Structure formats: C-alpha cells, structure tokens
Amino acid sequence: MIPSATIESIHIPPEPTRSRGVWVTAWRRLKNDRVGVVCLVIVAAFALLVLLSFLGIVAGDWQKEVAVPDAPPTFMGPQAVQTGTDPLASVVSKDAKPVDLTDIDPLAPKYEEWKARAAKIQIAETPRADTLPFGADRLGRDVLDKAIKGAEVSIFVGLFAALLATVIGTILGALSGYIGGKVGDFLEWVYNVFTSIPDILLIFAFAAVLGRGITTVILILGLVGWTGMYRLVRAEYIKHHNREYVRAAEAIGTSHLSRMFVHILPNVSHVVLVRMSLYVVGFIKAEVILSFLGLGVPVDQVSWGTMLSEAQAELVLGHWWQLAAATIFMATFVTAFSLFTDALRDALDPKLR
Amino acid sequence: MSNLVSVRDLHVSFRLGKHKIAEAVRGISFDVPENSTVALVGESGSGKSVSAMAIVQLLPENAIVGPTSRIEFDGRNVLTASDSELRAIRGNDVSVVFQEPMTSLNPVFTVGWQISEVLKLHTNLTGRALNDRIIQLLNEVGIPEPKARVDAYPHELSGGQQQRVMIAMAIACEPKLLIADEPTTALDVTVQRQILELIARLQTKHRMSVLFISHDLGLVGEIADHVVVMREGTVRESGPVDQIFGAPRDAYTKALLLCRPRLDVKPKRLPVIDDFMRNENAAQIVLQPRQPRPQEGAPLVEAKGLRKEYRLKTGLFRHKTIEAVKEASFNLYPGRTLGVVGESGSGKTTVGMMLMRLTPATKGQVFYNGVDLLLLSDRQMMEYRRKIQIIFQNPYASLNPRFTVGQILTEPMKIHGIGASDQERFSLAVALSRRVGLADDSVHKYPHEFSGGQRQRIAIARCLSMKPDVLICDESVSALDVSVQATVLNLLLDLQDEFGMTYIFISHDLAVVKYMADDMLVMNQGAIVERGNADAIYAAPQNEYTQKLLNAIPRGYTGHSASPSQHATRST
C-alpha cells in the first residue's frame, strides 16, 4: 500500500549515521575503567602466550632437560657443588695398579671391537645450565617453559569447559524458562538431581568412567558445572517471556525459536557472559584440583595443576620455585580475569547505559 | 494572606557521569500562599517534580542546587537548614503523597503500623490514644470500617484505598503543606475523582496548603487556586486559575489547553504544540469537524461469545476460576474504529489479546471474513497474523532494546515474505519510518535513543510494515504526554484514512476514545455493559456504570468568573 514510486526514490542514508551498537558502547565504558583496561591487557597477554605456545613458537621444547636437576632460579646462584669426598677414596689407593684380568675375562677379545663401534657413535654431552630464570624441576626441565605450556592447557580447559557449561546451561535454561509447564518441571528435576550430588563426587564418577585426557576434563567440568548457568538463564527467561517486546514479536508472527534466541537471548547476554567468565576462573581452579588429585591431564602433558602436584614432593627438599611459578601465573591470570569480568558486567549492563 | 513557601530563582542540575551536567530547573520562582492550592503543571521533563522535591530537600544525590537559589518555608531558608531541622520539617510541617500507592506502602507491615510509625516519630501519642488517632485518620480519608482495616496489609486494599492510606499518613501530623506528586495518575478515572475530592475537602478542613503536581491541565482546573505552567525547567505562565483557563497569555498554555481531545467537539485534527509555538495566532485555528465514517458492508471481524477464565490453584485438588472476560461479542466494520473503554481489570486488554490469539480464549469464536481464527493451526494462522496487528501501551517495553529500528521494521517483512530482497525491505523500512515522521537516519539507531512518542511511532511503523487490515491500539497513547498524545492520535487518523485500516482503540481515557471511536463498547468486570455509536453513548449513556464513568471525567475549570472563551468551556 506504500506507493512503489516512493520506494524507488528513497535515498538510503549514508552509513556514518549508524548508531553505536551495544558492543561499541560497552567498549567505550570499559575504556574509562582503569582497572578493567589493565586486566584486559593482562588477559590479552595470556591469550597471546597461549596462542604462541599452541603454535610451538614458545615453550615448544618444554620436555627438554636443559638444566641440572632442580636447578635453582638465577638470582639464587648455582646449586652448591657437592663438596663431600668420595666415601671409597680412603679405601682404594690411587697408586694401586689396575689388576689385569685379560686372561680370565671371556669378553676380553670383544673389547677392542666394542671400543671401535662405540667410537662411531657420537655422544654430544650438552652442557646443562646451572641456573635458570625460574629454576628447573627434578628432571632439569625449565619451569618457565612448563608454566607457559601449563597455561596453554589450563586456560584451554577453562575456556572450553566454560563454553560447554554455558551452552548446556543456556539452552536448557531457555527451554525451561520459556516453555515452562511440563518441560520446565522435567528440567527442574534434572537440575535437582545434578545439584543434589556433591560436585566433587560427581567429578570422580565421570572421571572414573571416561578415563584420562584433556577432553575428559573439559567434558567433566562442563557436564557438572552447567547447573548454575541453567538457574540464572531460566530466571531471566521467565522474567523476559512476558515482556511486551516479546509479545510484540509474537504478534508479528515470529517463531518460538526466534523469540527465544533472537529476541530474548541478546537481552540476557550480559548475565550469560558474566557467568561464563566466572566459569572460566572456576574451571581453571577445578582443573588444578583434578590434576592435583591425579584425575586431570595425562602425565605427558603439563598443566598448572600437575606442576602444583609435583611441587608437593619438591617442597620437602626445599625446592620451592616450581610452586612459585605455577602460583604466580595462576594468581595473575585468575585475578585479572575476575576483575575484567566485573568491568565487563558494568560495561554491558543496559540499566547503566 | 502571607506566603507559606516562596521559591526564588531556583536552579537544579543533575550530574551525569564525569563531565556531563543536565540542567533540570532553570531559575524558577513561585509562591505557595497559606491555605490555598497551587498546581505545578507541565509535561514529563519539565522539572515540576524536581522543583517540589527541592522544597523538602528530597532530591537525588547527584542533584546540584544553584548558589543563587532561595527556598523559604515559613520564614526559614530550607537550603541552609541542617539535617535535623530538615527532618523536623519533613513529615511534621510538610508531607508528600507520591504517584504509586502500591509501591509507596511497605507490603510487609499493616496499614495501622505504617501510620503509627509516622505518629510515633512526630507526636507523643501512645497506646490507646495512638490507636484511636489511627482509626480517626482512616475514617477521615474515607476508608470503610476503619476499625477492621487497621490490621489490613496493603495488598488487601484496592489502589484507591491504598492512596487514601498514603494521604492519611500525610495528614497524620496536620502538616502546613501537602505536596501531592501526581497522586491520581496511576488510578482509574472514578477513583481519581474520589481522591481529588478528598484532597480538596481535607485542604479546606485543615486549612493547609497543597502543592499539586500534575501533567493534566484539566484535572488541575478543578482543584487549584493558582496554576504554575512549566516547560523545560522554566515557568511559562503563572497566575490565578481563572486567568490561566480564561485568558491564557502564553502560547504553550494555550496549546496545552487545546491539544487534549475534548468531549464536545470532534475536530479533524487535534492542534499540537508546534502549531502554537510557531504561530502566535494559532488560537484562531479553525477546528474543522470530522465527518463520521460510514458503516458499510459486512463486518470484517465478528467476535462471538469470547470468554477467558484463569484457574487458580487453591489447594491440592481444589481450584478457583477467575473470569477475566465473561462474554464478549461484537462486530468490527471495515474502515471504522471501535473504542473499548473500562477501568483496570475490566478485561478490555484480554479481549484484544484473544482476538490476536496472543492469549488463548477459553471459549468463543472470532470470524475474520468468515474464517474462525481460533480454530486455525499455528501454520494457518500465520497468514492472518499480519492482518491483525497490535500497538502496546508502553513504548519503552514493546521494542527490543538490542535491535536497531531498521531490524525492528524489516523483521516482520522477512517473516511474512514482503519485499524481494534485503535491499528492498530496507528501503521499505526507510520509507515507513519517514511516513510515521521519523528522521531518515533513524533506521540505524537503537530504541533507547528515541523519546516515548517517537518510539510509539516506531511501533506503528512496525505494524504498518505488514499492511494490516485491523490495528489494535491497546492504551497506545496512555503513557505519552498530552502534546505528544495529540501528534500520535493525528498520525493514527491520517494512516487510517490513507490505508483504510480498521481500529480497535482500547483505553481507560474516555476523552481519547470519544475522539477516535465511531462505535464503542463499555466494559466492566469482564462484561460488556453498553455498546453502540460512540457519540450517542457519550450524549446519553444508558447504563449506570457508563454514567458513573462519564461523570468522573475531569471537567477542567468551570469557574463562572471566566470569560466565555472556547478555552474555558471544557465541560461535558
């Protein structure tokens, strides 16, 4: 009923008048938050580190034994060389001639041949460092490299487990809150079953069934952790379900799926995002605990958790640097991430806009 | 007669963010004489509430009062008073009644307890004397059976009774000044009348002053002695009530008086503020009467025996049935407007929702060109969905805050396959937003960047994008300022003529329905109590309830001293 002549003569306004979107506004607000920006930089640095380590550019040879076992950090100076004398020195006289056993030794004829063969094999004795910036573990592996490689695994596990828990929690929460009724009751029942079992026992049960590996850790944490997100999203959906803009969307004929995920989801996204970043922090810590208990990542991989678990034995000998490295990395990342989350929530809250 | 309150050169600004300051009140002056009612009138954002709250220093934390401002209450300067002095003034000498009685009362305490709290703070009454005083107060504000109601919780009272309790608390300490901040806006029209009469009675009885804040000039005309008209933080005009209504000097006052639909004439267009602000002689605007639309052909929509029940569980096996709509049957003729009026809880909105299948009907049929919509499957319904559209009441809630206007307008077209490509749909959206009077760049903006009236225009454009035959306006202009209301009503009338749409106009505002409607339904407690031609019903209401409703409409200023100009004759 709009005359077509007017449509053809429409001048489409130029792009620059496009208004600032939710994300642009959020970014502007975040920029004004000094703590938020500092934390963002730290988190970004960690993300870069993880990426570089994943591509093998840094810490690719973390398993190489580059230093003497338990080499201390550089600022402490090299480990004192063992000054104690050989206990056998007093018994064995240095002047005594070696006893010639050639006659009775049945292998004697082979010695020459073996010597020749051994000469062909090059043994490059790599010089082992006495100290490293962050020290070395009991095999002489660089603790710094381990911490970086560990960051890769820990952050990877944290992010993907959080993503999994978020997806499960959001979809189930949306269904339960939006549809309600019998579906809602059923999902509430599932939720109650999951929350009635202590988390750690549930994790043990899953770990026992699924075996070890990074994927397992992600699955376990995701399957156990979705309940909090579910509850939150469900409440938000119940609240938004009867809002007028959703009724208006129904009036123009949008489908249920579209109303659930195109209309309501962006309006509850700030809640979901913040909860998800809390998950990341929580799951990194959970992975540490799992690895510490021996249910986490396999032995040929390193995470902050396995480092901490190794540190237990080392501490007895006074070798504290592995513990320190893992703790500093973890504390920095987790603190920065939580503070960044707070800043993000403030920036995304539509009420504050 | 001396002045109880005198406000001189009041400036109030609000600090927003680090470097932003918004000026709300720009140097206003007015007096509240003893034993009289002064009305502050203005649209939202005019600074009327801020000015009144400055008298009791109940401003938000980020408010800054200008250094040259002076507010004297009973000879004392309020702005320099200490906290303890202010506390003595608040509640004792000045008390406030707010707009929403439902949120102003604490739901977990009884009414009596809440009144006693005020009395204990400001008087030495205890025990029996205290109790007697509470009952006396409840009696005074007209609560039936005050002895039994003392122990009632707020939710056990109706909205009007809650507002009466608020007034009882306000007059408990016999204040010298009562500030009433839109006390009747949230209430139904019949209740509004009672509250207004109560405030007027109490004012004369206790010889107190009342500062009455309202956006409705008509309402103010009935109660005020002096009127202060405010706009954008300045006083446009102030004076005795007969001067404001009889011989307004300011163009804005004139516009406010005229842009509200009247019951006696039905002009083709409502005059809007802009007409007056541009042209000083606008008062001479000839209001051409609108020709009634003819009733032709078969009805487009026939609703038969619509009924809506809600079941409330009251026990394990017991439940109670609540009838939201008992029985609604009506016909809708093409190109005409059906007005539906009724107070809150009358079921008028539910009828509209059932028509669109947004709320499933318990019983009944809705024939659209002979097809029963309520029997169709969801898939079959899609075809009809676009033919009946709705504009909701609250323009702030009915648009998705995360969609741009362009997305809002193109979404329905996508769903219903209107327009061949995204490009075409987008240009249609631009054309639509232009048609409803929005700027060209609006399509890239988000709803929160628009004012209430503009948002309602977006909602209208969204409906238009589907080219509906029937448009349901569910209290669509109730949340808007009077002047904005007029522009939106004009737009709706223009669009109806242009596209030949049929309207169902649902409202509690009888004047607006009278202006818009050709036919009318009056609903009360889920039933249609009167129906027929709108003009005929307004001229001679048959049903008792309709008569009560019509009598409750604010009559505006009816003082006999006024000159018999057209402004003063706002009577029914």
mmCIF file of C-alpha atoms in Angstrom, chain B residues 20-342:
data_model
loop_
_atom_site.group_PDB
_atom_site.id
_atom_site.type_symbol
_atom_site.label_atom_id
_atom_site.label_comp_id
_atom_site.label_asym_id
_atom_site.label_seq_id
_atom_site.Cartn_x
_atom_site.Cartn_y
_atom_site.Cartn_z
ATOM 1 C CA LYS B 20 28.121 15.899 31.974
ATOM 2 C CA ILE B 21 25.665 18.124 33.765
ATOM 3 C CA ALA B 22 21.990 18.279 32.854
ATOM 4 C CA GLU B 23 20.001 21.306 33.841
ATOM 5 C CA ALA B 24 16.549 20.356 35.088
ATOM 6 C CA VAL B 25 15.266 23.590 36.566
ATOM 7 C CA ARG B 26 16.477 26.930 35.207
ATOM 8 C CA GLY B 27 15.703 29.716 37.619
ATOM 9 C CA ILE B 28 12.059 29.397 38.532
ATOM 10 C CA SER B 29 10.165 31.414 41.134
ATOM 11 C CA PHE B 30 6.751 30.777 42.611
ATOM 12 C CA ASP B 31 4.885 31.154 45.905
ATOM 13 C CA VAL B 32 2.546 28.883 47.783
ATOM 14 C CA PRO B 33 0.224 31.101 49.849
ATOM 15 C CA GLU B 34 -1.230 29.808 53.112
ATOM 16 C CA ASN B 35 -4.463 27.880 52.935
ATOM 17 C CA SER B 36 -4.624 27.510 49.177
ATOM 18 C CA THR B 37 -3.894 25.012 46.431
ATOM 19 C CA VAL B 38 -1.133 25.686 43.943
ATOM 20 C CA ALA B 39 -0.737 23.440 40.933
ATOM 21 C CA LEU B 40 2.531 22.827 39.112
ATOM 22 C CA VAL B 41 1.619 21.722 35.606
ATOM 23 C CA GLY B 42 3.924 20.515 32.876
ATOM 24 C CA GLU B 43 4.872 17.585 30.717
ATOM 25 C CA SER B 44 7.453 14.998 31.647
ATOM 26 C CA GLY B 45 10.886 16.567 31.921
ATOM 27 C CA SER B 46 9.525 19.999 32.694
ATOM 28 C CA GLY B 47 11.103 19.955 36.154
ATOM 29 C CA LYS B 48 7.869 20.151 38.127
ATOM 30 C CA SER B 49 8.602 17.259 40.482
ATOM 31 C CA VAL B 50 12.201 18.345 40.987
ATOM 32 C CA SER B 51 11.047 21.844 41.959
ATOM 33 C CA ALA B 52 8.593 20.454 44.508
ATOM 34 C CA MET B 53 11.064 17.988 45.983
ATOM 35 C CA ALA B 54 13.608 20.782 46.379
ATOM 36 C CA ILE B 55 11.280 22.326 48.977
ATOM 37 C CA VAL B 56 11.759 19.314 51.271
ATOM 38 C CA GLN B 57 15.306 18.685 50.021
ATOM 39 C CA LEU B 58 14.383 15.197 48.843
ATOM 40 C CA LEU B 59 16.498 15.403 45.693
ATOM 41 C CA PRO B 60 18.646 12.570 44.367
ATOM 42 C CA GLU B 61 22.287 12.534 45.444
ATOM 43 C CA ASN B 62 23.598 13.811 42.118
ATOM 44 C CA ALA B 63 21.499 16.976 42.218
ATOM 45 C CA ILE B 64 23.161 20.373 42.479
ATOM 46 C CA VAL B 65 21.118 23.360 43.635
ATOM 47 C CA GLY B 66 22.338 26.641 42.188
ATOM 48 C CA PRO B 67 24.049 29.128 44.571
ATOM 49 C CA THR B 68 21.608 31.941 43.885
ATOM 50 C CA SER B 69 18.561 29.798 44.658
ATOM 51 C CA ARG B 70 16.408 30.569 47.695
ATOM 52 C CA ILE B 71 13.600 28.489 49.135
ATOM 53 C CA GLU B 72 11.840 29.822 52.211
ATOM 54 C CA PHE B 73 9.417 27.711 54.159
ATOM 55 C CA ASP B 74 7.527 29.544 56.866
ATOM 56 C CA GLY B 75 10.278 32.136 57.022
ATOM 57 C CA ARG B 76 13.158 29.643 57.282
ATOM 58 C CA ASN B 77 15.643 29.056 54.479
ATOM 59 C CA VAL B 78 15.391 25.371 53.624
ATOM 60 C CA LEU B 79 18.577 25.258 51.576
ATOM 61 C CA THR B 80 20.797 26.187 54.526
ATOM 62 C CA ALA B 81 18.895 24.158 57.118
ATOM 63 C CA SER B 82 20.718 21.347 58.931
ATOM 64 C CA ASP B 83 19.699 17.706 58.614
ATOM 65 C CA SER B 84 17.909 17.676 61.953
ATOM 66 C CA GLU B 85 15.984 20.834 61.083
ATOM 67 C CA LEU B 86 15.014 19.287 57.754
ATOM 68 C CA ARG B 87 13.808 16.121 59.449
ATOM 69 C CA ALA B 88 11.584 18.200 61.695
ATOM 70 C CA ILE B 89 10.119 19.932 58.669
ATOM 71 C CA ARG B 90 9.568 16.731 56.699
ATOM 72 C CA GLY B 91 6.601 14.781 57.927
ATOM 73 C CA ASN B 92 5.725 17.367 60.528
ATOM 74 C CA ASP B 93 5.245 20.566 58.557
ATOM 75 C CA VAL B 94 5.431 19.189 55.029
ATOM 76 C CA SER B 95 4.344 15.770 53.833
ATOM 77 C CA VAL B 96 4.355 14.156 50.445
ATOM 78 C CA VAL B 97 1.949 11.839 48.607
ATOM 79 C CA PHE B 98 3.527 10.010 45.681
ATOM 80 C CA GLN B 99 2.142 8.718 42.422
ATOM 81 C CA GLU B 100 2.232 4.959 43.014
ATOM 82 C CA PRO B 101 0.473 3.957 46.219
ATOM 83 C CA MET B 102 1.266 0.301 45.505
ATOM 84 C CA THR B 103 5.000 0.892 45.770
ATOM 85 C CA SER B 104 4.938 3.641 48.368
ATOM 86 C CA LEU B 105 3.484 1.393 51.071
ATOM 87 C CA ASN B 106 5.638 -1.307 52.620
ATOM 88 C CA PRO B 107 3.958 -4.631 51.803
ATOM 89 C CA VAL B 108 5.100 -6.465 54.947
ATOM 90 C CA PHE B 109 3.587 -4.105 57.530
ATOM 91 C CA THR B 110 -0.048 -3.469 58.311
ATOM 92 C CA VAL B 111 -1.621 -0.187 57.360
ATOM 93 C CA GLY B 112 -2.087 0.724 61.033
ATOM 94 C CA TRP B 113 1.562 0.030 61.819
ATOM 95 C CA GLN B 114 2.711 2.279 58.994
ATOM 96 C CA ILE B 115 0.508 5.158 60.132
ATOM 97 C CA SER B 116 1.578 4.672 63.747
ATOM 98 C CA GLU B 117 5.213 4.942 62.701
ATOM 99 C CA VAL B 118 4.630 8.493 61.452
ATOM 100 C CA LEU B 119 2.700 9.406 64.587
ATOM 101 C CA LYS B 120 5.335 7.970 66.932
ATOM 102 C CA LEU B 121 8.057 9.932 65.181
ATOM 103 C CA HIS B 122 6.361 13.283 65.363
ATOM 104 C CA THR B 123 3.901 13.116 68.323
ATOM 105 C CA ASN B 124 3.953 11.623 71.835
ATOM 106 C CA LEU B 125 0.814 9.561 71.390
ATOM 107 C CA THR B 126 0.987 6.025 72.775
ATOM 108 C CA GLY B 127 -1.263 3.072 73.477
ATOM 109 C CA ARG B 128 -4.945 3.645 73.214
ATOM 110 C CA ALA B 129 -4.653 7.297 72.181
ATOM 111 C CA LEU B 130 -2.415 6.278 69.301
ATOM 112 C CA ASN B 131 -4.828 3.618 68.174
ATOM 113 C CA ASP B 132 -7.777 5.986 68.356
ATOM 114 C CA ARG B 133 -5.920 8.555 66.305
ATOM 115 C CA ILE B 134 -5.151 5.984 63.586
ATOM 116 C CA ILE B 135 -8.780 4.962 63.344
ATOM 117 C CA GLN B 136 -9.825 8.588 63.285
ATOM 118 C CA LEU B 137 -7.399 9.240 60.411
ATOM 119 C CA LEU B 138 -8.600 6.242 58.392
ATOM 120 C CA ASN B 139 -12.138 7.395 58.945
ATOM 121 C CA GLU B 140 -11.266 10.876 57.807
ATOM 122 C CA VAL B 141 -9.833 9.697 54.490
ATOM 123 C CA GLY B 142 -12.925 7.617 53.885
ATOM 124 C CA ILE B 143 -11.774 4.032 54.442
ATOM 125 C CA PRO B 144 -14.854 1.925 55.190
ATOM 126 C CA GLU B 145 -14.815 0.066 58.544
ATOM 127 C CA PRO B 146 -11.615 1.733 59.758
ATOM 128 C CA LYS B 147 -11.507 -0.400 62.922
ATOM 129 C CA ALA B 148 -11.177 -3.587 60.914
ATOM 130 C CA ARG B 149 -8.850 -2.065 58.322
ATOM 131 C CA VAL B 150 -6.193 -1.045 60.833
ATOM 132 C CA ASP B 151 -4.799 -4.572 60.728
ATOM 133 C CA ALA B 152 -5.040 -4.974 56.961
ATOM 134 C CA TYR B 153 -1.962 -5.366 54.807
ATOM 135 C CA PRO B 154 -1.599 -3.077 51.775
ATOM 136 C CA HIS B 155 -2.378 -5.860 49.277
ATOM 137 C CA GLU B 156 -5.778 -6.347 50.892
ATOM 138 C CA LEU B 157 -6.782 -2.837 49.858
ATOM 139 C CA SER B 158 -7.626 -1.512 46.404
ATOM 140 C CA GLY B 159 -5.416 1.039 44.663
ATOM 141 C CA GLY B 160 -7.714 3.887 45.652
ATOM 142 C CA GLN B 161 -7.793 2.759 49.278
ATOM 143 C CA GLN B 162 -4.013 2.479 49.318
ATOM 144 C CA GLN B 163 -3.769 6.056 48.107
ATOM 145 C CA ARG B 164 -6.207 7.039 50.873
ATOM 146 C CA VAL B 165 -3.906 5.394 53.406
ATOM 147 C CA MET B 166 -0.983 7.342 51.949
ATOM 148 C CA ILE B 167 -2.992 10.529 52.380
ATOM 149 C CA ALA B 168 -3.890 9.523 55.948
ATOM 150 C CA MET B 169 -0.173 9.151 56.679
ATOM 151 C CA ALA B 170 0.486 12.503 55.062
ATOM 152 C CA ILE B 171 -2.088 14.412 57.116
ATOM 153 C CA ALA B 172 -1.375 12.493 60.336
ATOM 154 C CA CYS B 173 0.675 15.334 61.787
ATOM 155 C CA GLU B 174 -1.527 18.092 60.415
ATOM 156 C CA PRO B 175 1.102 19.465 58.044
ATOM 157 C CA LYS B 176 1.076 23.027 56.845
ATOM 158 C CA LEU B 177 1.928 21.923 53.327
ATOM 159 C CA LEU B 178 0.889 18.777 51.478
ATOM 160 C CA ILE B 179 2.841 18.011 48.328
ATOM 161 C CA ALA B 180 0.838 15.719 46.062
ATOM 162 C CA ASP B 181 3.014 14.415 43.215
ATOM 163 C CA GLU B 182 0.659 13.127 40.521
ATOM 164 C CA PRO B 183 -1.424 11.412 43.215
ATOM 165 C CA THR B 184 -4.133 10.190 40.865
ATOM 166 C CA THR B 185 -2.229 9.322 37.692
ATOM 167 C CA ALA B 186 -1.985 5.603 38.471
ATOM 168 C CA LEU B 187 -5.639 5.336 39.417
ATOM 169 C CA ASP B 188 -8.819 4.670 37.490
ATOM 170 C CA VAL B 189 -10.926 7.609 36.488
ATOM 171 C CA THR B 190 -13.697 7.027 39.035
ATOM 172 C CA VAL B 191 -11.189 6.569 41.848
ATOM 173 C CA GLN B 192 -9.282 9.619 40.661
ATOM 174 C CA ARG B 193 -12.367 11.717 41.185
ATOM 175 C CA GLN B 194 -12.820 10.461 44.746
ATOM 176 C CA ILE B 195 -9.195 11.142 45.673
ATOM 177 C CA LEU B 196 -9.370 14.601 44.173
ATOM 178 C CA GLU B 197 -12.483 15.394 46.195
ATOM 179 C CA LEU B 198 -10.826 14.024 49.309
ATOM 180 C CA ILE B 199 -7.765 16.246 48.901
ATOM 181 C CA ALA B 200 -9.951 19.301 48.293
ATOM 182 C CA ARG B 201 -12.047 18.517 51.385
ATOM 183 C CA LEU B 202 -9.025 17.986 53.609
ATOM 184 C CA GLN B 203 -7.449 21.180 52.361
ATOM 185 C CA THR B 204 -10.385 23.321 53.451
ATOM 186 C CA LYS B 205 -10.921 21.391 56.680
ATOM 187 C CA HIS B 206 -7.346 21.577 57.930
ATOM 188 C CA ARG B 207 -6.638 24.944 56.360
ATOM 189 C CA MET B 208 -3.412 23.626 54.898
ATOM 190 C CA SER B 209 -1.686 24.474 51.630
ATOM 191 C CA VAL B 210 -1.496 21.938 48.843
ATOM 192 C CA LEU B 211 1.136 21.834 46.134
ATOM 193 C CA PHE B 212 -0.471 19.693 43.462
ATOM 194 C CA ILE B 213 1.770 18.367 40.703
ATOM 195 C CA SER B 214 0.134 17.094 37.555
ATOM 196 C CA HIS B 215 0.573 16.777 33.823
ATOM 197 C CA ASP B 216 -3.167 17.100 33.299
ATOM 198 C CA LEU B 217 -4.327 20.676 32.995
ATOM 199 C CA GLY B 218 -7.960 19.585 33.004
ATOM 200 C CA LEU B 219 -7.578 17.898 36.379
ATOM 201 C CA VAL B 220 -5.793 20.899 37.855
ATOM 202 C CA GLY B 221 -8.567 23.253 36.812
ATOM 203 C CA GLU B 222 -10.910 21.563 39.229
ATOM 204 C CA ILE B 223 -8.783 21.792 42.330
ATOM 205 C CA ALA B 224 -6.246 24.609 42.105
ATOM 206 C CA ASP B 225 -6.417 28.252 43.146
ATOM 207 C CA HIS B 226 -3.172 29.152 41.437
ATOM 208 C CA VAL B 227 -1.552 27.456 38.479
ATOM 209 C CA VAL B 228 2.121 27.449 37.501
ATOM 210 C CA VAL B 229 2.714 26.141 33.976
ATOM 211 C CA MET B 230 6.228 24.791 33.486
ATOM 212 C CA ARG B 231 8.147 23.699 30.431
ATOM 213 C CA GLU B 232 11.765 22.606 30.105
ATOM 214 C CA GLY B 233 12.693 23.898 33.546
ATOM 215 C CA THR B 234 11.209 27.350 33.189
ATOM 216 C CA VAL B 235 7.896 28.875 34.213
ATOM 217 C CA ARG B 236 5.890 29.681 31.104
ATOM 218 C CA GLU B 237 2.983 31.258 32.862
ATOM 219 C CA SER B 238 1.648 31.521 36.368
ATOM 220 C CA GLY B 239 -1.428 33.107 37.816
ATOM 221 C CA PRO B 240 -4.826 32.531 39.371
ATOM 222 C CA VAL B 241 -6.726 29.607 37.928
ATOM 223 C CA ASP B 242 -9.390 31.699 36.202
ATOM 224 C CA GLN B 243 -6.744 33.710 34.426
ATOM 225 C CA ILE B 244 -4.876 30.621 33.192
ATOM 226 C CA PHE B 245 -8.024 28.967 31.915
ATOM 227 C CA GLY B 246 -9.958 32.067 30.945
ATOM 228 C CA ALA B 247 -7.320 34.221 29.324
ATOM 229 C CA PRO B 248 -4.060 32.347 28.869
ATOM 230 C CA ARG B 249 -1.327 34.609 27.600
ATOM 231 C CA ASP B 250 1.392 32.120 26.827
ATOM 232 C CA ALA B 251 1.271 30.174 23.584
ATOM 233 C CA TYR B 252 2.310 26.973 25.377
ATOM 234 C CA THR B 253 -0.524 27.242 27.894
ATOM 235 C CA LYS B 254 -2.966 27.782 25.063
ATOM 236 C CA ALA B 255 -1.596 24.775 23.265
ATOM 237 C CA LEU B 256 -1.816 22.569 26.352
ATOM 238 C CA LEU B 257 -5.433 23.573 26.824
ATOM 239 C CA LEU B 258 -6.366 22.775 23.252
ATOM 240 C CA CYS B 259 -4.357 19.684 22.338
ATOM 241 C CA ARG B 260 -6.229 17.452 24.727
ATOM 242 C CA PRO B 261 -9.208 15.819 22.993
ATOM 243 C CA ARG B 262 -12.435 17.396 24.120
ATOM 244 C CA LEU B 263 -15.769 15.801 24.658
ATOM 245 C CA ASP B 264 -17.825 18.491 22.981
ATOM 246 C CA VAL B 265 -16.160 18.756 19.588
ATOM 247 C CA LYS B 266 -14.551 16.221 17.261
ATOM 248 C CA PRO B 267 -12.102 18.105 15.053
ATOM 249 C CA LYS B 268 -10.455 16.573 12.028
ATOM 250 C CA ARG B 269 -7.040 17.001 13.614
ATOM 251 C CA LEU B 270 -6.002 17.851 17.120
ATOM 252 C CA PRO B 271 -3.968 21.035 17.418
ATOM 253 C CA VAL B 272 -0.401 20.321 18.519
ATOM 254 C CA ILE B 273 2.116 22.365 20.489
ATOM 255 C CA ASP B 274 4.176 23.108 17.398
ATOM 256 C CA ASP B 275 1.245 24.852 15.720
ATOM 257 C CA PHE B 276 1.121 27.276 18.620
ATOM 258 C CA MET B 277 4.808 27.777 19.154
ATOM 259 C CA ARG B 278 5.331 28.710 15.532
ATOM 260 C CA ASN B 279 2.293 30.881 15.194
ATOM 261 C CA GLU B 280 1.111 33.220 17.934
ATOM 262 C CA ASN B 281 -2.363 33.468 16.478
ATOM 263 C CA ALA B 282 -2.829 29.753 16.443
ATOM 264 C CA ALA B 283 -5.658 30.063 18.899
ATOM 265 C CA GLN B 284 -7.675 31.041 15.898
ATOM 266 C CA ILE B 285 -7.004 27.664 14.255
ATOM 267 C CA VAL B 286 -10.277 26.564 12.843
ATOM 268 C CA LEU B 287 -11.118 23.148 14.115
ATOM 269 C CA GLN B 288 -12.881 21.523 11.231
ATOM 270 C CA PRO B 289 -15.314 18.919 12.445
ATOM 271 C CA ARG B 290 -14.575 15.384 11.299
ATOM 272 C CA GLN B 291 -17.135 13.599 9.228
ATOM 273 C CA PRO B 292 -18.198 10.286 10.759
ATOM 274 C CA ARG B 293 -17.148 7.286 8.697
ATOM 275 C CA PRO B 294 -19.958 5.355 7.071
ATOM 276 C CA GLN B 295 -20.736 1.822 8.170
ATOM 277 C CA GLU B 296 -20.688 -0.287 5.041
ATOM 278 C CA GLY B 297 -20.807 -3.909 4.068
ATOM 279 C CA ALA B 298 -20.397 -6.988 6.163
ATOM 280 C CA PRO B 299 -18.400 -6.919 9.355
ATOM 281 C CA LEU B 300 -14.685 -7.636 8.874
ATOM 282 C CA VAL B 301 -14.297 -9.285 12.248
ATOM 283 C CA GLU B 302 -17.043 -10.930 14.244
ATOM 284 C CA ALA B 303 -16.322 -11.973 17.800
ATOM 285 C CA LYS B 304 -18.850 -14.311 19.307
ATOM 286 C CA GLY B 305 -19.042 -15.263 22.956
ATOM 287 C CA LEU B 306 -15.357 -14.754 23.756
ATOM 288 C CA ARG B 307 -14.585 -15.921 27.266
ATOM 289 C CA LYS B 308 -11.421 -16.126 29.294
ATOM 290 C CA GLU B 309 -11.058 -17.988 32.558
ATOM 291 C CA TYR B 310 -7.989 -18.311 34.693
ATOM 292 C CA ARG B 311 -7.740 -21.228 37.080
ATOM 293 C CA LEU B 312 -6.064 -20.511 40.364
ATOM 294 C CA LYS B 313 -4.946 -23.437 42.467
ATOM 295 C CA THR B 314 -6.225 -23.019 45.988
ATOM 296 C CA GLY B 315 -5.348 -26.471 47.277
ATOM 297 C CA LEU B 316 -4.114 -29.846 46.175
ATOM 298 C CA PHE B 317 -7.310 -30.713 44.350
ATOM 299 C CA ARG B 318 -9.253 -27.507 44.586
ATOM 300 C CA HIS B 319 -9.071 -24.558 42.322
ATOM 301 C CA LYS B 320 -10.849 -21.295 41.827
ATOM 302 C CA THR B 321 -11.958 -19.986 38.458
ATOM 303 C CA ILE B 322 -11.462 -16.313 37.796
ATOM 304 C CA GLU B 323 -13.408 -14.857 34.908
ATOM 305 C CA ALA B 324 -11.281 -12.234 33.188
ATOM 306 C CA VAL B 325 -13.796 -11.898 30.391
ATOM 307 C CA LYS B 326 -17.263 -13.327 30.902
ATOM 308 C CA GLU B 327 -18.719 -12.926 27.464
ATOM 309 C CA ALA B 328 -17.709 -10.589 24.676
ATOM 310 C CA SER B 329 -19.412 -10.436 21.299
ATOM 311 C CA PHE B 330 -19.025 -7.615 18.864
ATOM 312 C CA ASN B 331 -18.654 -6.779 15.187
ATOM 313 C CA LEU B 332 -15.928 -4.781 13.577
ATOM 314 C CA TYR B 333 -16.787 -2.958 10.361
ATOM 315 C CA PRO B 334 -14.104 -2.178 7.806
ATOM 316 C CA GLY B 335 -12.606 1.287 7.994
ATOM 317 C CA ARG B 336 -14.232 2.140 11.310
ATOM 318 C CA THR B 337 -12.886 2.499 14.809
ATOM 319 C CA LEU B 338 -14.253 0.515 17.715
ATOM 320 C CA GLY B 339 -13.482 2.092 21.059
ATOM 321 C CA VAL B 340 -13.275 -0.130 24.132
ATOM 322 C CA VAL B 341 -13.354 1.633 27.499
ATOM 323 C CA GLY B 342 -13.260 0.294 31.001
#
